Amino acid sequence: MSEKILEVNNLKTHFFINKGVVKAVDGVSFSINKGETLGIVGESGSGKSVTSSSVMRLIPTPPGKIVDGEILFKGENILNKSMDEFRKIRGNEIAMIFQEPMTSLNPVYTIGDQIAEAIQLHQGLDKKEALKKAVGMLEKVGIPAPEDRVHEHPHQLSGGMRQRVMIAMALSCNPELLIADEPTTALDVTIQAQILELMRELRDEFNTAIMLITHDLGVIAEVADKVAVMYGGRVVEQTDVKTLFKNPKHPYTAGLINSIPTLEGDSGRLEPIEGNVPDPFSFPEGCKFANRCPFATDECMTKEPQLEKAEKGHDVRCHRWENLDLKK
Amino acid sequence: MLTYIIRKSFMAVPILIGIATITFLLNFVFVPGDPVRIAMGNHGDPATIEMIREEMGLNDPLYIQYGRFVGNIFRGDLGISYTTRRPVFEMIMERLPATAMLAVSSMVIAILLGVTAGIISAIKPNSILDYLFMTGAMIGVSMPVYWLGLILIVIFAVNLNVLPVGGYGTFAHLVLPAIALGVRQAAHIARMTRSSMLEVIDKDYIKTARAKGLSEKVVVIKHALRNALIPVITVIGTQLGYLLGGTVLTEVTFSWPGVGRMAIDAVNRRDFPLIQGTVLFLAAIFIVVNLLVDLSYGVLDPRIRYD
C-alpha cells in the first residue's frame, strides 16, 4: 500500500453564530496517498470548501472552530501544532489554490514579488534567486515571456493567466499536497481544460498529491483517482472514480451523475435533483438527503445512516444501498 | 504623469481666481468697517484719512480695485499690508516655518497613533482594545481643539509646571500644541484606517497570503495595509492642507506665531490685502497637497494611471 500523505479522521468544523451552530463539516474522514488525486464533490453548502480550509487551518475563528477530529499530514496531527510551526508547512508542504483567480492575487504587488515571497520564506533564497525561480515556475505553468510577465501586476493578466500564476505560486515550493478549491469554476470552458491539463502534467512531474474540491463531476472524471461525495457536511459515498461513475450506490451520487448533460442523451432534458440543500438549521433528523431522495422511506427520515463498506474501497452512507440499482 | 501634473496645475488657475474673487467681494462688500479708520482710531483727522484712502486706492471704483488685485496676483504680488506696510507675501513666508513645524509634528503624532490604533482595531474587531480605541477616537473627533488645548495647558503648564503655557522657540513649546492638534487628527485617521482595513482583511488575496505561510504581521502590514491606505492618505492629505494653512484656534490658544494667528489679526484690523493673501495662500497649499495625494495613489496602487 502506498504512503498516506493526508489522513482526515472524523473532522468536525462548526460555526457558532447568533442563530445557533452550523455544523458545516460533521464527521468527515478520507485519506490521500502520495501522488494521488482525491476529488471532493458536492453542491454549494455541502461543506467541501470548509473541509479544505480546515486542512489549511484557514477557518476564521471566531465564528468557526474545528471541534473534533484529527488531520494527519505525513502521520502528524497538524491540529496539535502551534500556528508558528504550522506556518512552516503551510505554503511549503501543503499549498492551496483558490476559486477566484481574479481576486486571489494582491493587486498592488507584481506577480513575481508574490511568487518569490513564498520561495524566500520557505527556501531561504534571496530576492534575486527567488525571482529567478519565479520566472522558471511561470514558464512551467505555460505563461509566455515569463521574464517580462514576472514584473507585471495581476490586473495586466487574464483570468486564466492569473490562475496559472496561482498554480505557479502554490507549486513553487514543491508541495507534497496541493489543495485546489474549485480551481476552474471561474474560468471559461476552454481555459478550464487547459488548467486541468496543466494540473495533471504538474502532478505527474512533481508527484504531488492533489485534493480537488469541485461541484463539477466532469472535472472529477478528468483528473481524479478517488472521489468523496459530500452532502450536508458528511461524506455520503467514497470510492475510486471509475466505480463511482459506473456503479454509484448513493441516490445523491446517482442524481449528480444523471444531471450531467450528455451528447447522446435522448430526452433532451436534464434531470435535476429536486429541491435544494436545506438550510443548515433544518436538515432532516435522519438521513440529511432524505427530503430530496426519491427512494426515501420512514426509516430514512428518522434514523441517520452510517458510512458502510459496500465493497472493498467503496463506502456509502445509505440505509437502502443494497436494495437500489442505480447503475446507468 | 507629467502631463497630468501640468493639466492639474492649469486647472488650479481658475480655482485660485475664483477664490480671489470671493475673498475680494467678501472683504469689500460684506465686511463692515473702514480699514483706515480702524488703523487711525476714532480721533483721526478726516482730511488725513481721506488722503490715505486715496493713496491706498480705496476710493477707486470696485472694478478697478478688483482688476488691480487680480493683475498683481499674476505678477506674484499679493499686495502690501495696510497695517505693517510690508509685502503680504513676505509676511506669510515669515510665519510659515512656525505653522509648518506645528503641522508636520502634529501630523507625525496623528499618523503614528491613528494608523496603529486603526490597524489593531481592525484585526481584532469588537475586542476590548477596539472598543477602547474607537471610543477614544469618537471623543477625539468631538473634542474642540481649543478646549483640549486649554485642558493640556491647565494640567501640564499650570498644575504640573513642566511645559510652557504658550509661545514659540524651543521643543518644549511645541509639545502641547502638537499633541492638542495631533490627537484630533489621529482620531480621524484611526476611524478611517479601521474601516478601510476591515474592508480589505476579508479579501481573497489576504487568504492567499495566509495560505503561503506568511506570518500575521506580514499579512497585515504588507498585504492588507497597503491596500487599505488610499482612503487613509486622502484623509491625511486633507488634514495636512488644513494644518499648513494655519490652525487658527490652536495658534491662538498657544500664542503660536503662525499663519493662522496672523490671519485672525488681519481680520480684526480689516487688513484686506493680508486677509486675501493668506486665504489665497491657503487655497494654493490645498491644491498642491491634493495634487500630491493624487500622485501618491499611483505609487500605492499600480492600477491607478494618470492619463
XYZ file of C-alpha atoms in Angstrom:
635
model
C 0.000 0.000 0.000
C 1.351 3.387 -0.917
C 2.210 6.016 1.610
C -0.599 8.144 3.021
C 0.187 11.821 2.733
C -3.012 13.120 4.313
C -5.470 11.386 6.537
C -8.513 13.172 7.889
C -10.387 11.391 10.650
C -13.831 12.371 11.914
C -13.247 16.072 11.203
C -15.896 18.367 12.645
C -15.780 22.065 11.831
C -18.657 24.036 13.277
C -19.604 27.686 13.060
C -21.050 29.314 16.140
C -23.288 32.145 15.012
C -26.131 34.027 16.658
C -28.777 31.767 15.210
C -27.104 28.631 16.520
C -24.435 26.178 15.474
C -23.849 25.436 11.804
C -22.262 22.005 11.511
C -20.608 22.757 8.184
C -18.365 19.713 8.395
C -19.623 16.996 10.682
C -17.528 13.898 10.932
C -15.655 13.725 7.649
C -12.947 11.111 7.069
C -10.825 10.456 3.993
C -7.226 9.919 3.035
C -4.949 10.769 0.130
C -1.873 8.810 -0.908
C 1.297 10.224 -2.337
C 0.794 11.393 -5.895
C -2.892 10.612 -5.823
C -5.768 12.946 -6.692
C -8.812 12.910 -4.469
C -11.844 14.727 -5.764
C -14.288 16.081 -3.230
C -17.573 16.814 -4.890
C -20.816 18.301 -3.667
C -23.252 21.140 -4.071
C -22.796 24.580 -2.543
C -23.128 24.266 1.200
C -22.090 20.640 1.354
C -19.016 21.504 3.411
C -16.362 20.767 0.818
C -14.687 24.178 0.953
C -14.807 24.239 4.748
C -13.081 20.854 4.709
C -10.245 22.211 2.577
C -9.967 25.394 4.651
C -9.795 23.224 7.771
C -6.828 21.325 6.376
C -5.121 24.671 5.710
C -6.271 25.933 9.110
C -7.783 28.937 7.368
C -11.129 28.760 9.173
C -11.964 32.230 10.503
C -12.075 31.841 14.281
C -14.473 33.006 15.660
C -17.094 32.093 14.463
C -15.625 28.865 13.057
C -13.895 26.178 15.068
C -12.566 22.705 14.456
C -14.324 20.984 17.342
C -13.243 17.399 16.815
C -11.222 15.033 14.689
C -7.664 14.885 13.505
C -5.836 15.916 10.364
C -2.737 13.793 9.915
C -0.205 15.160 7.471
C 2.563 12.597 6.947
C 1.378 10.956 10.125
C 1.457 14.067 12.313
C -1.684 15.763 13.545
C -1.402 19.344 12.300
C -4.143 20.437 14.667
C -1.745 19.831 17.562
C 0.889 22.078 16.071
C 1.252 25.707 17.097
C 0.403 28.250 14.422
C 4.104 29.132 14.119
C 5.009 25.511 13.481
C 2.173 25.043 11.054
C 3.185 28.104 9.030
C 6.344 26.233 8.069
C 4.150 23.584 6.451
C 1.537 25.913 5.013
C 2.536 27.234 1.613
C 5.539 24.917 1.690
C 4.492 21.281 2.029
C 0.777 21.951 1.687
C -0.227 24.635 -0.768
C -3.591 25.840 -1.940
C -5.139 27.439 -4.980
C -8.464 29.182 -4.811
C -11.615 29.552 -6.796
C -11.344 33.199 -7.762
C -8.151 33.949 -9.670
C -9.435 37.474 -10.291
C -9.343 38.401 -6.612
C -6.853 35.942 -5.147
C -3.754 37.882 -6.140
C -2.789 41.048 -4.335
C -3.414 43.912 -6.802
C -0.594 46.125 -5.557
C 2.346 43.756 -5.949
C 3.867 42.276 -9.091
C 3.211 38.598 -9.670
C 6.957 37.982 -9.407
C 7.023 39.509 -5.927
C 4.072 37.401 -4.886
C 5.566 34.132 -6.101
C 9.038 34.994 -4.810
C 7.629 35.791 -1.380
C 6.778 32.161 -0.645
C 10.092 30.933 -2.093
C 12.082 33.386 0.028
C 10.125 32.435 3.116
C 10.332 28.664 2.851
C 13.505 28.045 0.909
C 15.645 30.815 2.301
C 16.649 32.138 -1.107
C 17.415 35.811 -1.522
C 15.141 38.056 -3.517
C 17.093 37.763 -6.757
C 17.310 33.989 -6.720
C 13.669 33.720 -5.706
C 12.630 35.919 -8.625
C 14.674 33.755 -10.947
C 12.906 30.707 -9.637
C 9.572 32.521 -10.048
C 10.370 33.049 -13.724
C 11.063 29.337 -14.029
C 7.744 28.493 -12.374
C 5.857 30.860 -14.679
C 7.475 29.137 -17.621
C 6.433 25.736 -16.247
C 2.788 26.780 -15.975
C 2.844 27.951 -19.559
C 2.989 31.711 -19.268
C 4.610 33.189 -22.376
C 7.524 35.620 -21.971
C 7.875 34.892 -18.249
C 10.876 37.241 -17.827
C 8.594 40.156 -18.718
C 5.426 38.873 -17.086
C 7.142 38.457 -13.768
C 7.235 42.252 -13.442
C 3.574 42.723 -14.272
C 0.727 43.304 -11.868
C -2.290 40.997 -11.628
C -4.599 43.430 -13.429
C -2.472 43.092 -16.552
C -3.282 39.368 -16.794
C -6.403 37.490 -17.873
C -8.295 35.172 -15.526
C -6.741 32.038 -16.965
C -3.258 33.562 -16.700
C -3.910 34.557 -13.127
C -4.941 31.027 -12.232
C -1.708 29.817 -13.821
C 0.128 32.305 -11.621
C -1.725 30.962 -8.572
C -0.675 27.440 -9.534
C 2.914 28.576 -10.072
C 2.842 30.200 -6.650
C 1.370 27.112 -4.995
C 3.849 24.755 -6.622
C 6.890 26.990 -6.176
C 7.987 25.182 -3.024
C 7.277 21.691 -4.419
C 4.438 20.908 -2.013
C 3.567 17.289 -1.299
C -0.094 18.165 -1.147
C -1.921 20.676 -3.294
C -5.408 21.709 -2.316
C -7.343 23.112 -5.238
C -10.637 24.684 -4.223
C -12.781 24.939 -7.372
C -9.752 25.927 -9.445
C -11.618 26.057 -12.726
C -15.081 27.241 -11.696
C -14.498 30.891 -12.526
C -12.882 30.196 -15.895
C -14.101 29.720 -19.465
C -14.543 26.125 -20.578
C -11.524 26.139 -22.891
C -9.359 27.673 -20.192
C -10.757 25.130 -17.710
C -9.499 22.299 -19.875
C -6.062 23.913 -20.128
C -5.805 24.414 -16.393
C -6.860 20.826 -15.667
C -4.349 19.563 -18.194
C -1.698 21.688 -16.547
C -2.531 20.340 -13.101
C -2.318 16.810 -14.421
C 1.063 17.430 -16.016
C 2.466 19.041 -12.910
C 1.132 16.248 -10.718
C 2.935 13.726 -12.881
C 6.101 15.780 -12.895
C 6.295 16.547 -9.178
C 4.307 13.572 -7.884
C 2.162 15.971 -5.860
C -0.958 14.665 -4.180
C -3.992 16.775 -5.029
C -7.153 17.389 -3.095
C -9.525 18.751 -5.678
C -12.678 20.458 -4.486
C -15.371 20.889 -7.112
C -19.071 20.789 -7.755
C -18.390 19.619 -11.295
C -18.362 15.857 -11.856
C -16.939 16.485 -15.301
C -13.784 17.882 -13.680
C -13.684 14.858 -11.343
C -13.911 12.495 -14.276
C -10.998 14.323 -15.935
C -8.421 14.283 -13.173
C -9.418 12.441 -10.001
C -8.309 8.971 -8.929
C -10.619 8.732 -5.939
C -13.801 10.610 -5.142
C -15.572 11.575 -1.956
C -19.107 12.835 -2.441
C -20.203 15.254 0.268
C -23.673 16.252 1.336
C -24.733 18.205 4.408
C -21.280 18.238 5.950
C -20.714 14.491 5.560
C -19.197 12.108 3.116
C -22.068 10.099 1.613
C -20.090 7.996 -0.816
C -16.426 7.342 -1.352
C -14.699 5.187 -3.940
C -12.419 5.285 -6.960
C -13.520 7.364 -9.889
C -14.350 4.528 -12.277
C -16.567 2.720 -9.810
C -18.314 5.911 -8.891
C -19.430 6.635 -12.424
C -20.181 3.019 -13.302
C -21.737 1.868 -10.129
C -22.918 4.672 -7.862
C -24.549 3.381 -4.711
C -25.893 6.549 -3.121
C -29.032 8.133 -4.629
C -27.398 11.557 -4.323
C -24.372 10.477 -6.358
C -26.660 8.915 -8.929
C -28.627 12.168 -9.045
C -25.451 14.165 -9.628
C -24.357 11.841 -12.407
C -27.788 11.940 -14.037
C -27.802 15.696 -14.032
C -24.698 15.858 -16.248
C -25.752 16.701 -19.792
C -24.633 14.046 -22.279
C -24.238 14.342 -26.014
C -26.158 11.146 -26.709
C -28.954 11.943 -24.224
C -32.296 11.159 -25.837
C -34.749 13.063 -23.682
C -33.215 16.453 -24.425
C -33.967 17.473 -20.861
C -31.649 17.467 -17.907
C -32.628 15.508 -14.840
C -32.035 17.758 -11.874
C -32.058 16.623 -8.256
C -35.300 18.032 -6.930
C -35.121 20.702 -4.226
C -32.141 22.446 -2.711
C -29.648 21.753 0.015
C -31.729 22.620 3.078
C -30.943 25.453 5.433
C -28.257 24.160 7.827
C -30.706 24.541 10.694
C -33.444 22.447 9.106
C -31.731 19.288 7.938
C -33.914 16.204 8.362
C -33.354 14.289 11.550
C -32.391 11.082 9.813
C -30.559 10.937 6.533
C -29.747 14.505 5.532
C -30.661 13.770 1.931
C -33.983 12.096 2.803
C -36.254 15.033 1.911
C -34.858 15.132 -1.628
C -34.358 11.423 -2.140
C -36.782 9.606 -4.465
C -36.188 6.364 -2.569
C -36.604 7.662 0.978
C -38.532 5.542 3.490
C -39.757 6.309 7.000
C -36.535 4.895 8.378
C -34.543 7.367 6.285
C -36.488 10.283 7.786
C -35.800 9.310 11.381
C -32.584 7.335 11.568
C -29.247 8.618 10.418
C -27.382 6.087 8.243
C -23.716 5.258 8.921
C -20.951 5.072 6.383
C -20.884 1.357 5.410
C -18.421 -0.638 3.391
C -20.357 -1.710 0.319
C -17.368 -3.281 -1.351
C -13.644 -3.077 -0.876
C -12.752 0.575 -1.306
C -16.335 1.668 -1.732
C -18.130 3.288 1.200
C -21.691 4.514 1.158
C -23.923 6.246 3.679
C -27.415 4.999 2.833
C -29.930 2.643 4.514
C -31.084 1.239 1.210
C -27.947 0.884 -0.883
C -28.302 -2.894 -1.069
C -31.800 -2.665 -2.493
C -31.205 0.056 -5.052
C -29.954 -0.433 -8.560
C -28.615 2.930 -9.604
C -26.358 1.766 -12.410
C -26.707 3.689 -15.599
C 2.189 61.634 -15.300
C 3.923 64.894 -16.207
C 1.006 65.893 -18.432
C -1.299 65.088 -15.532
C 0.637 67.433 -13.256
C 0.648 70.178 -15.879
C -3.064 69.791 -16.559
C -3.847 69.869 -12.858
C -1.730 73.000 -12.449
C -3.641 74.744 -15.221
C -6.884 73.729 -13.599
C -5.691 75.405 -10.410
C -5.659 78.833 -12.096
C -9.443 79.336 -12.406
C -9.878 77.930 -8.900
C -7.452 80.469 -7.476
C -9.047 83.335 -9.427
C -12.442 82.238 -8.121
C -11.189 82.174 -4.569
C -9.505 85.559 -5.023
C -12.780 86.983 -6.334
C -14.815 85.619 -3.472
C -12.445 86.899 -0.778
C -12.287 90.256 -2.525
C -16.059 90.574 -2.620
C -16.465 89.332 0.939
C -13.994 91.924 2.142
C -15.339 94.929 0.322
C -18.999 94.207 0.141
C -19.805 92.365 3.315
C -17.202 93.280 5.928
C -18.186 96.483 7.657
C -15.586 98.975 8.736
C -13.075 101.188 7.036
C -9.508 99.899 7.399
C -8.049 103.377 7.555
C -10.427 104.476 10.281
C -9.652 101.316 12.257
C -5.947 101.924 11.855
C -6.169 105.585 12.889
C -8.572 105.070 15.757
C -11.589 107.283 16.391
C -9.657 110.511 16.567
C -8.158 110.555 13.116
C -8.293 113.738 11.141
C -10.869 113.340 8.321
C -8.580 115.020 5.827
C -5.689 112.682 6.625
C -7.989 109.674 6.443
C -9.208 110.799 3.065
C -5.649 111.266 1.885
C -4.594 107.798 2.971
C -7.697 106.285 1.382
C -6.812 107.957 -1.851
C -3.235 106.810 -1.649
C -4.216 103.204 -0.971
C -6.604 103.225 -3.878
C -9.611 102.642 -1.651
C -11.516 105.471 -3.356
C -11.285 103.887 -6.776
C -14.350 102.106 -8.157
C -14.579 98.436 -7.075
C -13.876 97.026 -10.535
C -10.646 98.947 -10.779
C -9.567 97.778 -7.369
C -10.500 94.211 -8.368
C -8.598 94.416 -11.638
C -5.545 95.751 -9.888
C -5.763 92.993 -7.255
C -6.054 90.120 -9.757
C -3.424 91.636 -12.020
C -0.982 91.841 -9.137
C -1.599 88.226 -8.207
C -0.463 87.153 -11.651
C 2.761 89.035 -11.065
C 3.185 87.144 -7.784
C 2.399 90.265 -5.813
C -0.097 89.731 -3.021
C -0.112 93.408 -2.138
C 1.098 95.485 0.764
C -0.332 95.053 4.236
C -2.326 98.083 5.408
C -1.068 97.800 8.938
C 2.601 96.982 8.549
C 3.167 98.449 5.080
C 5.159 95.343 4.230
C 4.581 92.912 1.340
C 1.976 90.330 2.282
C 3.957 87.514 0.688
C 6.941 88.311 2.853
C 4.793 88.343 5.988
C 3.320 84.932 5.153
C 6.736 83.448 4.459
C 7.921 84.773 7.789
C 5.118 82.992 9.618
C 5.203 79.817 7.562
C 8.039 77.961 9.373
C 6.163 78.071 12.685
C 2.966 76.821 11.080
C 4.750 74.140 9.108
C 6.617 72.921 12.159
C 3.393 72.592 14.124
C 1.568 70.983 11.198
C 4.234 68.394 10.499
C 4.867 67.433 14.113
C 1.176 67.072 14.915
C 0.723 65.061 11.731
C 3.527 62.691 12.733
C 1.814 62.138 16.099
C -1.518 61.690 14.340
C -0.266 59.129 11.820
C 1.609 57.073 14.409
C -1.313 57.000 16.828
C -4.105 56.833 14.285
C -2.785 54.189 11.930
C -1.630 51.939 14.785
C -4.945 52.185 16.628
C -6.860 51.661 13.389
C -4.931 48.511 12.483
C -5.267 46.980 15.931
C -8.990 47.729 15.979
C -9.450 46.184 12.554
C -7.576 42.953 13.165
C -9.389 42.378 16.446
C -12.813 43.866 15.751
C -15.163 44.070 18.722
C -12.338 43.340 21.135
C -11.755 45.412 24.249
C -8.906 47.273 22.555
C -11.142 48.011 19.572
C -13.828 49.499 21.814
C -11.225 51.429 23.741
C -9.607 52.915 20.631
C -12.869 53.685 18.885
C -14.387 55.334 21.949
C -11.179 57.344 22.216
C -11.433 58.278 18.543
C -15.061 59.296 18.965
C -14.098 61.569 21.858
C -11.115 62.803 19.839
C -13.154 63.922 16.865
C -15.837 65.531 19.017
C -13.443 67.432 21.251
C -12.846 71.063 20.228
C -9.137 71.557 19.828
C -9.036 74.798 21.827
C -10.776 73.036 24.706
C -8.272 70.181 24.693
C -5.567 72.822 24.382
C -6.778 74.623 27.481
C -7.050 71.377 29.441
C -3.495 70.451 28.460
C -2.295 73.910 29.491
C -4.047 73.611 32.841
C -2.574 70.184 33.524
C 0.951 70.405 32.155
C 1.740 74.084 32.290
C -0.229 75.411 35.246
C -0.537 72.470 37.667
C 2.488 70.310 36.857
C 4.514 73.223 35.582
C 6.575 71.042 33.239
C 5.826 72.721 29.920
C 5.360 76.329 28.890
C 1.850 77.796 28.638
C 2.455 79.097 25.179
C 4.906 80.753 22.863
C 7.437 79.595 20.370
C 11.090 78.789 20.143
C 12.059 75.571 21.865
C 10.971 71.950 21.591
C 9.122 72.287 24.901
C 6.944 74.976 23.348
C 5.994 72.598 20.556
C 4.838 69.655 22.684
C 1.413 70.792 23.880
C 0.107 72.387 20.678
C 1.350 69.410 18.640
C -0.440 66.980 20.948
C -3.634 69.055 21.042
C -3.765 69.145 17.256
C -2.401 65.631 16.714
C -4.961 63.885 18.913
C -7.804 65.206 16.886
C -6.234 64.253 13.554
C -5.298 60.847 14.998
C -8.938 60.207 15.796
C -9.980 60.809 12.179
C -7.135 58.681 10.849
C -7.875 55.822 13.280
C -11.503 55.640 12.232
C -10.642 55.698 8.548
C -7.848 53.134 8.925
C -10.124 50.770 10.832
C -12.963 50.808 8.335
C -10.625 50.605 5.368
C -8.665 47.710 6.895
C -11.866 45.845 7.755
C -12.851 46.030 4.123
C -9.521 44.659 2.944
C -8.892 41.981 5.564
C -11.578 39.625 4.219
C -10.359 39.815 0.632
C -9.299 36.644 -1.166
C -5.717 37.806 -1.596
C -5.359 38.021 2.177
C -6.375 34.366 2.344
C -3.779 33.649 -0.350
C -1.133 35.456 1.701
C -2.004 33.396 4.772
C -2.028 30.209 2.694
C 1.563 30.958 1.667
C 2.564 30.570 5.281
C 3.335 34.243 5.904
C 3.146 35.434 9.494
C 0.134 37.511 10.565
C 2.387 40.555 10.863
C 3.469 40.331 7.221
C -0.074 39.567 6.098
C -1.452 42.629 7.883
C 1.312 45.145 7.235
C 2.455 44.155 3.771
C -0.647 42.711 2.152
C -3.568 44.392 3.884
C -2.329 47.819 4.951
C -1.008 48.935 1.577
C -4.367 48.139 0.005
C -6.184 49.946 2.795
C -4.065 53.085 2.640
C -5.729 55.040 -0.180
C -8.661 56.425 1.819
C -6.333 56.978 4.765
C -3.916 59.013 2.616
C -6.864 61.075 1.398
C -7.774 61.964 4.964
C -4.156 62.700 5.857
C -3.803 64.949 2.803
C -6.900 66.973 3.583
C -5.777 67.383 7.165
C -2.259 68.366 6.196
C -3.615 71.014 3.843
C -5.773 72.359 6.606
C -2.913 72.341 9.102
C -0.476 74.071 6.742
C -2.983 76.822 6.118
C -2.594 77.672 9.763
C -4.643 76.352 12.590
C -6.278 79.440 13.912
C -7.668 78.081 17.184
C -4.549 76.193 18.243
C -2.267 79.062 17.327
C -4.360 81.497 19.297
C -4.697 79.145 22.290
C -0.945 78.565 22.500
C 0.173 82.026 21.286
C 1.875 80.278 18.401
C 3.146 82.808 15.865
C 1.834 81.070 12.767
C -0.103 81.984 9.658
C -3.463 81.318 11.312
C -2.959 83.828 14.058
C -1.785 86.374 11.563
C -4.990 85.835 9.575
C -7.118 86.478 12.646
C -5.205 89.659 13.421
C -5.658 90.718 9.811
C -9.421 90.263 10.075
C -9.553 92.268 13.274
C -7.667 95.147 11.653
C -9.511 94.944 8.316
C -6.127 94.432 6.694
C -7.696 93.423 3.386
C -4.546 92.582 1.415
C -3.305 90.402 4.225
C -6.650 88.572 4.532
C -6.807 87.988 0.794
C -3.200 86.956 0.693
C -3.494 84.363 3.445
C -6.721 82.922 2.034
C -5.172 82.628 -1.422
C -2.066 81.113 0.044
C -4.123 78.551 1.957
C -6.018 77.676 -1.200
C -2.793 77.215 -3.127
C -1.435 74.910 -0.417
C -4.628 72.862 -0.526
C -4.307 72.473 -4.269
C -0.674 71.398 -4.041
C -1.342 68.917 -1.239
C -4.295 67.472 -3.142
C -2.119 67.019 -6.180
C 0.462 65.196 -4.075
C -2.290 62.981 -2.652
C -3.487 62.194 -6.178
C 0.024 61.265 -7.210
C 0.539 59.076 -4.142
C -2.434 56.925 -5.217
C -0.488 55.804 -8.241
C 2.501 54.888 -6.094
C 0.311 52.821 -3.757
C -1.851 51.141 -6.337
C -0.381 50.305 -9.749
C -3.867 50.024 -11.238
C -4.226 53.786 -10.975
C -2.799 55.527 -14.027
C -2.700 59.186 -14.908
C -3.653 59.952 -18.448
